Tab-separated table of N, CA and C and ligand atoms in Angstrom:
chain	number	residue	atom	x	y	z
A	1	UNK	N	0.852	-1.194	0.000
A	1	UNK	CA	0.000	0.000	0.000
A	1	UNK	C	0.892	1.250	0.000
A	2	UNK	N	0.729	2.188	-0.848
A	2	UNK	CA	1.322	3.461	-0.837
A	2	UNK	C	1.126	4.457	0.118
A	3	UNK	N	2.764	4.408	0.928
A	3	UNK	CA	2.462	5.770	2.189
A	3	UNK	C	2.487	7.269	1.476
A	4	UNK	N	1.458	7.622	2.041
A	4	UNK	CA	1.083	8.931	2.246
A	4	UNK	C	2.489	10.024	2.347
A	5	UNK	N	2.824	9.983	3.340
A	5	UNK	CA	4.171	10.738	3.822
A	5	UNK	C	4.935	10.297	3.311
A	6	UNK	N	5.929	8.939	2.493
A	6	UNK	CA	6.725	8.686	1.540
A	6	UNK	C	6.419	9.304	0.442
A	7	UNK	N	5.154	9.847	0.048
A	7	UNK	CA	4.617	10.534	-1.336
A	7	UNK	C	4.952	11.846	-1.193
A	8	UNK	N	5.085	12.580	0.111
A	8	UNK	CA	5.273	13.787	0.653
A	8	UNK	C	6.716	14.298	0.705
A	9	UNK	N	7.524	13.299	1.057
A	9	UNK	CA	8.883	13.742	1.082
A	9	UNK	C	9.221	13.230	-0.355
A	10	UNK	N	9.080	12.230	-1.343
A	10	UNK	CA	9.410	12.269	-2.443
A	10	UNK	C	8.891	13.251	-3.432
A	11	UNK	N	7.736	14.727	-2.873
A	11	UNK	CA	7.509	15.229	-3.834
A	11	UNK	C	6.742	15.063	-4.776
A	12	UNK	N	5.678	13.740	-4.325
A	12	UNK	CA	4.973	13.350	-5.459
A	12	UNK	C	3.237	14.009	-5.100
A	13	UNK	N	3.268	13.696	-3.729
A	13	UNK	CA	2.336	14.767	-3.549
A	13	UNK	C	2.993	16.054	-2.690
A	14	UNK	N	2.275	17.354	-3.151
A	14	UNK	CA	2.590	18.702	-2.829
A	14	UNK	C	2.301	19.088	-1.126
A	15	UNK	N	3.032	19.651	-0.760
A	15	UNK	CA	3.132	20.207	0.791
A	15	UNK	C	3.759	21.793	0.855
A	16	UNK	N	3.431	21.588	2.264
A	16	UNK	CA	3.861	23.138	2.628
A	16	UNK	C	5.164	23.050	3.686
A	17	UNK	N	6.389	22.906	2.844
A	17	UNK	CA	7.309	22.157	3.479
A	17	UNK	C	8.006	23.359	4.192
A	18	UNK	N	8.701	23.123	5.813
A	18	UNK	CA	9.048	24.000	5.911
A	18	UNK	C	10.769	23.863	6.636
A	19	UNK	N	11.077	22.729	6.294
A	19	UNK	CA	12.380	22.570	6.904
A	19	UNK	C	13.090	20.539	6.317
A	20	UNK	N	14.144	20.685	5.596
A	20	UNK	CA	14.655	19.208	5.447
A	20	UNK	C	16.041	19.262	5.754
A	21	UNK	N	16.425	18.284	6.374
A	21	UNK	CA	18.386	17.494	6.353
A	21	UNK	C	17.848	16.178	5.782
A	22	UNK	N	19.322	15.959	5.767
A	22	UNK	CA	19.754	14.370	5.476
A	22	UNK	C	18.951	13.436	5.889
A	23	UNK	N	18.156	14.015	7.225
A	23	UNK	CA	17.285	12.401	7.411
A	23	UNK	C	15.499	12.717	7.721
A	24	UNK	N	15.242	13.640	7.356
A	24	UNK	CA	14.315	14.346	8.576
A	24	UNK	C	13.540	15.501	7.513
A	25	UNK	N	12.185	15.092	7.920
A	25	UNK	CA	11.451	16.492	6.616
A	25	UNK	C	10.391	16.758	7.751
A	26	UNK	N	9.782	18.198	7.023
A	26	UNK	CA	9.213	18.971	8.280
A	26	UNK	C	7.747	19.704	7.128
A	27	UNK	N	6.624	19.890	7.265
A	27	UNK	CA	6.234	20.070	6.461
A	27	UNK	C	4.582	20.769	7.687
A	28	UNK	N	3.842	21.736	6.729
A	28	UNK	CA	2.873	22.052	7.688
A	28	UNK	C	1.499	20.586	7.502
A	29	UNK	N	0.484	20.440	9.025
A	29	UNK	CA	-0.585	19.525	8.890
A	29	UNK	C	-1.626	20.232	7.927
A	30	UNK	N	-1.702	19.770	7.234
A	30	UNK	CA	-3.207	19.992	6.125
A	30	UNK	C	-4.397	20.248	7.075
A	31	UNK	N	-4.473	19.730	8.461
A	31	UNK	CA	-5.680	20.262	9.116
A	31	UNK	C	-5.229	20.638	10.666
A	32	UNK	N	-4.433	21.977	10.514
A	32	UNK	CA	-3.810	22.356	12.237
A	32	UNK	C	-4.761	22.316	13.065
A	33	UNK	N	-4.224	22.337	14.418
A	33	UNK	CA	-4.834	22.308	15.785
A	33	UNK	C	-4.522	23.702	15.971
A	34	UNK	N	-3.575	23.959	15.570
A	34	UNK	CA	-3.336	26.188	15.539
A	34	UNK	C	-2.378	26.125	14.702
A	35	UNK	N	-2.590	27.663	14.173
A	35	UNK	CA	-1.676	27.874	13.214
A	35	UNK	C	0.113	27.497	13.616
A	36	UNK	N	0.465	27.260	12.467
A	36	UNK	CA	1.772	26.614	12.642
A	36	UNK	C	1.654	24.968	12.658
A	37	UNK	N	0.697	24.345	12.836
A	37	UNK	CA	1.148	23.162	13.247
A	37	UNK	C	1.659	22.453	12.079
A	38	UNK	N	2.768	21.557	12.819
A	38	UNK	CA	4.066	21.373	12.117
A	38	UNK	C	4.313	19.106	12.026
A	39	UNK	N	4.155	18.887	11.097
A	39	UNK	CA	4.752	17.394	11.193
A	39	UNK	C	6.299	17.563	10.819
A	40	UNK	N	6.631	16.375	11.216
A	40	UNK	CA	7.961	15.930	11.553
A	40	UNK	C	8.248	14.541	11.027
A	41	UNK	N	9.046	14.249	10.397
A	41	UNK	CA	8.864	12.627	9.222
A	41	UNK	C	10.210	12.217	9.048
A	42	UNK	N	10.995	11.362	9.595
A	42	UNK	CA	12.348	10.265	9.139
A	42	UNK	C	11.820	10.347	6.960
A	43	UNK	N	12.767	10.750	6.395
A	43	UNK	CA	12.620	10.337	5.280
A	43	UNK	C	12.771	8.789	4.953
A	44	UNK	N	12.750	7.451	5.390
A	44	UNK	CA	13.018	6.550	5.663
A	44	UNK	C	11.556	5.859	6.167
A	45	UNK	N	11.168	5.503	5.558
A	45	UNK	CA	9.733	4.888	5.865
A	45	UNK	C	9.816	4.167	7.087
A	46	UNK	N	9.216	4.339	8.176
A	46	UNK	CA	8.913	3.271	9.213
A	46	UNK	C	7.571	3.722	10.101
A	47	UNK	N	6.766	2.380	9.840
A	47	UNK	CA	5.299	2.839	10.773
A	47	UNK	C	5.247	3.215	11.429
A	48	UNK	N	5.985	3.014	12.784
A	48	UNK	CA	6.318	3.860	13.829
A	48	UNK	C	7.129	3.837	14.890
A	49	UNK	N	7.713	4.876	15.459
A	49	UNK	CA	8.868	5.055	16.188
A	49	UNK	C	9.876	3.870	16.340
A	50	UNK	N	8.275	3.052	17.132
A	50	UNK	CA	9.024	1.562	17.398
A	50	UNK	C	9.597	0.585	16.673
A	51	UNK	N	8.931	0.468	15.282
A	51	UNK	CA	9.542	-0.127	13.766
A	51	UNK	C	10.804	0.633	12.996
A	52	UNK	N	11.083	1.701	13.542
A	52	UNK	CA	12.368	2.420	13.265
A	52	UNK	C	13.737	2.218	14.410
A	53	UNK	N	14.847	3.342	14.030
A	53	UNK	CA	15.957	2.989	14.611
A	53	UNK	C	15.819	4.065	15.860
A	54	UNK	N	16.653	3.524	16.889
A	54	UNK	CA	17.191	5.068	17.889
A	54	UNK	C	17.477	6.269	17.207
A	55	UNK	N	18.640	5.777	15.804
A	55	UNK	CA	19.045	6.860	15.442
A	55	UNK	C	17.668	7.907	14.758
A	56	UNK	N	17.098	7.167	14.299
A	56	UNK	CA	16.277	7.849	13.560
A	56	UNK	C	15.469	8.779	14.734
A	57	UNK	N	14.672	8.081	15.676
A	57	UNK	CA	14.621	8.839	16.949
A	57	UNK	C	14.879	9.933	17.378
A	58	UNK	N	16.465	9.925	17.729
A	58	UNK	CA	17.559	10.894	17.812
A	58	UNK	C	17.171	11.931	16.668
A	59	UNK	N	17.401	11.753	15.508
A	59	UNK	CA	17.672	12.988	14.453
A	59	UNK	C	16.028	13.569	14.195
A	60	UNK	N	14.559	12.840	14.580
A	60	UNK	CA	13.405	13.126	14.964
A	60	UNK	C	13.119	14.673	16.042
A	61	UNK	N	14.016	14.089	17.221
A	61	UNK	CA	14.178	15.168	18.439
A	61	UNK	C	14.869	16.021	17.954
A	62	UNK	N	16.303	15.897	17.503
A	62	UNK	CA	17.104	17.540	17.081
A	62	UNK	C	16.298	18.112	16.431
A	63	UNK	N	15.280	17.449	15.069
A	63	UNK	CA	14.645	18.340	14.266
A	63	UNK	C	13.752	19.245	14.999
A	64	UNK	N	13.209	18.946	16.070
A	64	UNK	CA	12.370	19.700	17.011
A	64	UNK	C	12.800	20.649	17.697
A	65	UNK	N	14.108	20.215	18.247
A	65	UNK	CA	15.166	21.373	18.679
A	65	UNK	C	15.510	22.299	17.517
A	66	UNK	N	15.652	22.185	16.234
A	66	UNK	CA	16.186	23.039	14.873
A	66	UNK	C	15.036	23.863	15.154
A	67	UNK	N	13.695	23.541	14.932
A	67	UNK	CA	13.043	24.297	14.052
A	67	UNK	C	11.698	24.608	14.805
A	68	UNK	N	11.828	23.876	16.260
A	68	UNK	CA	10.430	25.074	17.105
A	68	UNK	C	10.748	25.918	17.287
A	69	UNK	N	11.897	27.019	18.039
A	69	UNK	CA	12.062	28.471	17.792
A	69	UNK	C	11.111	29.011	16.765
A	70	UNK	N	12.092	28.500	15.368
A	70	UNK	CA	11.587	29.086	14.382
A	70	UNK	C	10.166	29.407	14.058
A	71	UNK	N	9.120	28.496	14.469
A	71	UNK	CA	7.780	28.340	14.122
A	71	UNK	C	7.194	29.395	14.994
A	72	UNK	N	7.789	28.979	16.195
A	72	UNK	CA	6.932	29.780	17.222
A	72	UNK	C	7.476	31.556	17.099
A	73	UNK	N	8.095	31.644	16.381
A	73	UNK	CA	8.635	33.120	16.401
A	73	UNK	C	7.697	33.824	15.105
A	74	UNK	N	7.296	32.137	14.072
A	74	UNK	CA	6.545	33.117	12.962
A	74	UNK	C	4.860	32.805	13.288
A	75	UNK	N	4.768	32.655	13.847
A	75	UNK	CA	3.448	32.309	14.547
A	75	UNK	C	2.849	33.131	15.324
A	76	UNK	N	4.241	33.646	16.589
A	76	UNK	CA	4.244	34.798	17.491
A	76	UNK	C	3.456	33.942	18.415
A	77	UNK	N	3.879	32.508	18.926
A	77	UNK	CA	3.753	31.858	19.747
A	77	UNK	C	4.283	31.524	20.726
A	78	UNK	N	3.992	31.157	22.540
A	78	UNK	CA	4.320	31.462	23.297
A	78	UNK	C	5.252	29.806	24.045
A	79	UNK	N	4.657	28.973	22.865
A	79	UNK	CA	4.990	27.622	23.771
A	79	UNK	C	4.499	26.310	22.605
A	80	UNK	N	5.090	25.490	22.648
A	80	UNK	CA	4.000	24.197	21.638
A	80	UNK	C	4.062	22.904	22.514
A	81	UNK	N	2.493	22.102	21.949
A	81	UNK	CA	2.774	21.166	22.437
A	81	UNK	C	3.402	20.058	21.537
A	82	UNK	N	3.925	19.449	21.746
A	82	UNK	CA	4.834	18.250	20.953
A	82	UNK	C	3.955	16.966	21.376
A	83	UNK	N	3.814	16.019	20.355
A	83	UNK	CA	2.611	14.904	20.100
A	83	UNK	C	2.725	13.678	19.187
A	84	UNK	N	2.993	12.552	19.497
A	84	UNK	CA	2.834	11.505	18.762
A	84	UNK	C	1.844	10.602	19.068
A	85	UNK	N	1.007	10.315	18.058
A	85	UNK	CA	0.107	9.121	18.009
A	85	UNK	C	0.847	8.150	17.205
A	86	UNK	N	0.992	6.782	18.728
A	86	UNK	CA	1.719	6.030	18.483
A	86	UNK	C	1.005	4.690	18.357
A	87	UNK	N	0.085	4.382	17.070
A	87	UNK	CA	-0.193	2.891	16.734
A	87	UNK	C	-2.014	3.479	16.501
A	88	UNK	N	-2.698	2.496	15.943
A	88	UNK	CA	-3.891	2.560	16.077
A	88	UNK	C	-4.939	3.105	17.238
A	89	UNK	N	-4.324	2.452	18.721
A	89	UNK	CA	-5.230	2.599	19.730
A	89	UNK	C	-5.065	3.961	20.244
A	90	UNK	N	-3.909	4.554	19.793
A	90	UNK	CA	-3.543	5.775	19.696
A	90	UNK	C	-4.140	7.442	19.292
A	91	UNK	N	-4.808	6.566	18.303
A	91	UNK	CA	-5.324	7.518	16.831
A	91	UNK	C	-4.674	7.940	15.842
A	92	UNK	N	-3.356	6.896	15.640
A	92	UNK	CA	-2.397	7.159	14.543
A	92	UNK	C	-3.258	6.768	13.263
A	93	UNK	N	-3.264	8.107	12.515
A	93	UNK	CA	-3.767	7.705	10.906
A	93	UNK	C	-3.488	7.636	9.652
A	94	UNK	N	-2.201	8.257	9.966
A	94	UNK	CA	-0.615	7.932	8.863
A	94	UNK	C	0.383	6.937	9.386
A	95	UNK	N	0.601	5.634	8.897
A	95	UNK	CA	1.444	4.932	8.932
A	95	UNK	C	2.784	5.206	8.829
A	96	UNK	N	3.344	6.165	8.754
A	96	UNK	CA	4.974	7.016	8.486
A	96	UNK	C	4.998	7.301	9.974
A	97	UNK	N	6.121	7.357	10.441
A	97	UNK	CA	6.267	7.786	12.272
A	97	UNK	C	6.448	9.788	11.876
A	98	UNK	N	5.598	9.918	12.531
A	98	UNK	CA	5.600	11.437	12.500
A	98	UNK	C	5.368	11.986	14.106
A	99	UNK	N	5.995	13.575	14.615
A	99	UNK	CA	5.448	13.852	15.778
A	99	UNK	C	5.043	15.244	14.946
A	100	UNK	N	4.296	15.745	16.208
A	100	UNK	CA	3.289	16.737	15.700
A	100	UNK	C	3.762	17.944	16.503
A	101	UNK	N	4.198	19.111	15.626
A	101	UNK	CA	4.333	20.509	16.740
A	101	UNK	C	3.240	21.447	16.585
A	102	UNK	N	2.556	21.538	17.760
A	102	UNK	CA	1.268	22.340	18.070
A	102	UNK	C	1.874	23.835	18.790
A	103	UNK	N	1.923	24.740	17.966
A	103	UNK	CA	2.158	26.253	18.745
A	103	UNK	C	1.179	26.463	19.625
A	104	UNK	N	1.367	27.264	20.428
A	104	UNK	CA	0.120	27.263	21.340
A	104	UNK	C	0.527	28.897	22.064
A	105	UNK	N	-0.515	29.843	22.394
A	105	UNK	CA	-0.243	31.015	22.618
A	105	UNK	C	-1.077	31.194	24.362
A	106	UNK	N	-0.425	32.120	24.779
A	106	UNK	CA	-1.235	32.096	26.451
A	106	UNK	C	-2.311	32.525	26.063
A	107	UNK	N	-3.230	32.328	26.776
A	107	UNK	CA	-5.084	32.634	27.006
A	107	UNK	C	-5.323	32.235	25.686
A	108	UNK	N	-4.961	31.182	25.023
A	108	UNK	CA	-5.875	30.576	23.895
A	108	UNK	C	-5.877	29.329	24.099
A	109	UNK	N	-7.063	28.753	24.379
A	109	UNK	CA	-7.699	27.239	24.857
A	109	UNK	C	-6.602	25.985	24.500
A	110	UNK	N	-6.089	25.473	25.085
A	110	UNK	CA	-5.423	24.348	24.123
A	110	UNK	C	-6.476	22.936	23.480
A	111	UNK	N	-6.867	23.328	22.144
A	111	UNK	CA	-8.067	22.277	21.940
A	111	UNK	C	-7.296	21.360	20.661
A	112	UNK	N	-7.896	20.089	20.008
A	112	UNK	CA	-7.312	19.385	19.338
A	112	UNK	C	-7.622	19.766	18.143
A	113	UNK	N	-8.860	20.521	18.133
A	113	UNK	CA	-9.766	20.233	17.019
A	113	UNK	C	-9.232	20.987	15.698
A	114	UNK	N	-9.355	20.189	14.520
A	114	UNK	CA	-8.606	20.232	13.249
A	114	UNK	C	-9.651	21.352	12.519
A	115	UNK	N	-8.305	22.450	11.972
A	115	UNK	CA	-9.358	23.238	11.475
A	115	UNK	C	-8.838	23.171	9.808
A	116	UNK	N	-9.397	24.452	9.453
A	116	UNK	CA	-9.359	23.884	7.443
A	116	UNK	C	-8.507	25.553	6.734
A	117	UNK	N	-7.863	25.864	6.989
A	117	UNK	CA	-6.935	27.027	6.855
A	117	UNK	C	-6.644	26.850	4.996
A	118	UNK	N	-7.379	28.225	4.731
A	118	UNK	CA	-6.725	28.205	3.044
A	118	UNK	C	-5.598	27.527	2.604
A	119	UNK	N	-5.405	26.968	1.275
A	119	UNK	CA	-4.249	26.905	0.649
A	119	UNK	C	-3.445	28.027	1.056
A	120	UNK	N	-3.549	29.183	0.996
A	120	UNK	CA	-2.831	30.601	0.732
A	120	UNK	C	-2.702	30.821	2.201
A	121	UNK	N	-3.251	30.884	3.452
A	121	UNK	CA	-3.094	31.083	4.728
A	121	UNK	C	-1.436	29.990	4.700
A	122	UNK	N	-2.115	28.644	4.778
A	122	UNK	CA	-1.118	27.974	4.823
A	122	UNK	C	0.687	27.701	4.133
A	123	UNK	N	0.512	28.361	2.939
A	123	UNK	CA	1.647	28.563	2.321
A	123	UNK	C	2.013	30.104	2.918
A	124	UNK	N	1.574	30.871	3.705
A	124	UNK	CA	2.076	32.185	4.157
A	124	UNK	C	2.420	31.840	5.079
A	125	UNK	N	1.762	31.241	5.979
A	125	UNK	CA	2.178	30.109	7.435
A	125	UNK	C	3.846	29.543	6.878
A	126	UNK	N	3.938	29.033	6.230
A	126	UNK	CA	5.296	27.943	5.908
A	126	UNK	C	6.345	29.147	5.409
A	127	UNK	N	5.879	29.854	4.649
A	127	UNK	CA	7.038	31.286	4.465
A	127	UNK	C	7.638	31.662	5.354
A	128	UNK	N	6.869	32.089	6.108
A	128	UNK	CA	7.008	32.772	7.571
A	128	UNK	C	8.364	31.717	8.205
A	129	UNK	N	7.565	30.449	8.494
A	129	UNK	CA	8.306	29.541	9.081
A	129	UNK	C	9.807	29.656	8.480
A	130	UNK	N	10.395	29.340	7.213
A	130	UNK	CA	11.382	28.743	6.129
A	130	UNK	C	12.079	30.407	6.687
A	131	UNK	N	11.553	31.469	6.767
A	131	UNK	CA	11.793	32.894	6.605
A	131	UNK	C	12.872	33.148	8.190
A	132	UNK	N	12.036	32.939	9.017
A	132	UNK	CA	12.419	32.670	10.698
A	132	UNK	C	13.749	31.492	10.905
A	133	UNK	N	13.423	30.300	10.174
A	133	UNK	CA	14.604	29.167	10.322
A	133	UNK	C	15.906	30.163	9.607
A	134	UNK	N	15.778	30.763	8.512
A	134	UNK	CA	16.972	32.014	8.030
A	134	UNK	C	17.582	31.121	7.061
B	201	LIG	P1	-1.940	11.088	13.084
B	201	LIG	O1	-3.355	10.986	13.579
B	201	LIG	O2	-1.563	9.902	12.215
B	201	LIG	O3	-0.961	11.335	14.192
B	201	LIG	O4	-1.870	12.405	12.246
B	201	LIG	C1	-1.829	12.467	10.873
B	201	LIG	C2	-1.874	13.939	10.527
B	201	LIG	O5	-1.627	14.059	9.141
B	201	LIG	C3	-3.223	14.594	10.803
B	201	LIG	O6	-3.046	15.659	11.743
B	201	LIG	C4	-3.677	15.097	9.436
B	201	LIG	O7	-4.316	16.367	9.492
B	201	LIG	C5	-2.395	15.124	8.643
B	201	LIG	N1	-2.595	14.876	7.222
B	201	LIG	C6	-3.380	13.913	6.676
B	201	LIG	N2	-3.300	13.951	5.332
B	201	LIG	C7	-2.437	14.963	5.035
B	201	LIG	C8	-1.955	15.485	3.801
B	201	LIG	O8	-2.280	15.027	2.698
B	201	LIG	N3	-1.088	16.537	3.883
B	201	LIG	C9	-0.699	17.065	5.082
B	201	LIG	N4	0.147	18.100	5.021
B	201	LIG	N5	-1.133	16.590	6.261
B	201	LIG	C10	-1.993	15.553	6.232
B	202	LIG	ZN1	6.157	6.192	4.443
């Protein structure tokens, strides 16, 4: 079956990418919990965390260390929450191991709920981001 997020980092389907190295792609969620929200993807297919390596792990977390500053500075956010749904019972619904960066600002509710942000919001969202990383 064809992954989703292998289609994403190969470019075959289109994203709002906002950060890649050698092992590690960063791209905005098609349906944020707040603006900015950010996936995180091993270019290296593995279902999840646990079907992958430490290393991969490892270079998962630095990417989080690289590039939350950045988000939260183009966001003008105060804090994020960081999130993996890990397996089915979870509510994992992409088979690719991904974690999730949720910006989150003081006195605004922290809720889950997926909202539907223009094409054009969202590619100004990822500018911002790519703009801030420098
Ligand atoms: P999960 O529940 O597996 O942790 O989260 C999968 C995430 O992928 C969801 O937050 C969902 O909005 C996001 N997503 C699903 N399909 C696409 C897509 O085609 N493009 C992007 N950018 N995000 C997607
Ligand atoms: Zn994959």
């Amino acid at each position: 079956m064809p992954c989703l997020f292998c289609a994403i980092v190969s470019g075959e389907i289109p994203c709002q990418k906002v950060y890649e190295d050698a092992s590690t792609f960063a791209f905005l969620d098609i349906g944020p919990v707040s603006e900015g929200h950010t996936l995180i993807v091993p270019k290296t297919h593995a279902d999840n965390l646990a079907s992958g390596s430490a290393e991969t792990a490892q270079q998962l977390m630095a990417t989080v260390y690289r590039i939350a500053p950045a988000i939260l500075k183009a966001v003008g956010a105060d804090g994020y929450n960081l999130g993996m749904n890990h397996g089915e019972a979870a509510g994992q619904d992409v088979f690719h191991t991904h974690l999730h960066i949720m910006p989150r600002k003081v006195g605004v509710p922290r809720v889950f709920t997926k909202t539907h942000p223009s094409p054009e919001l969202l590619a100004a969202t990822a500018a911002a981001i790519r703009e801030a990383l420098g």
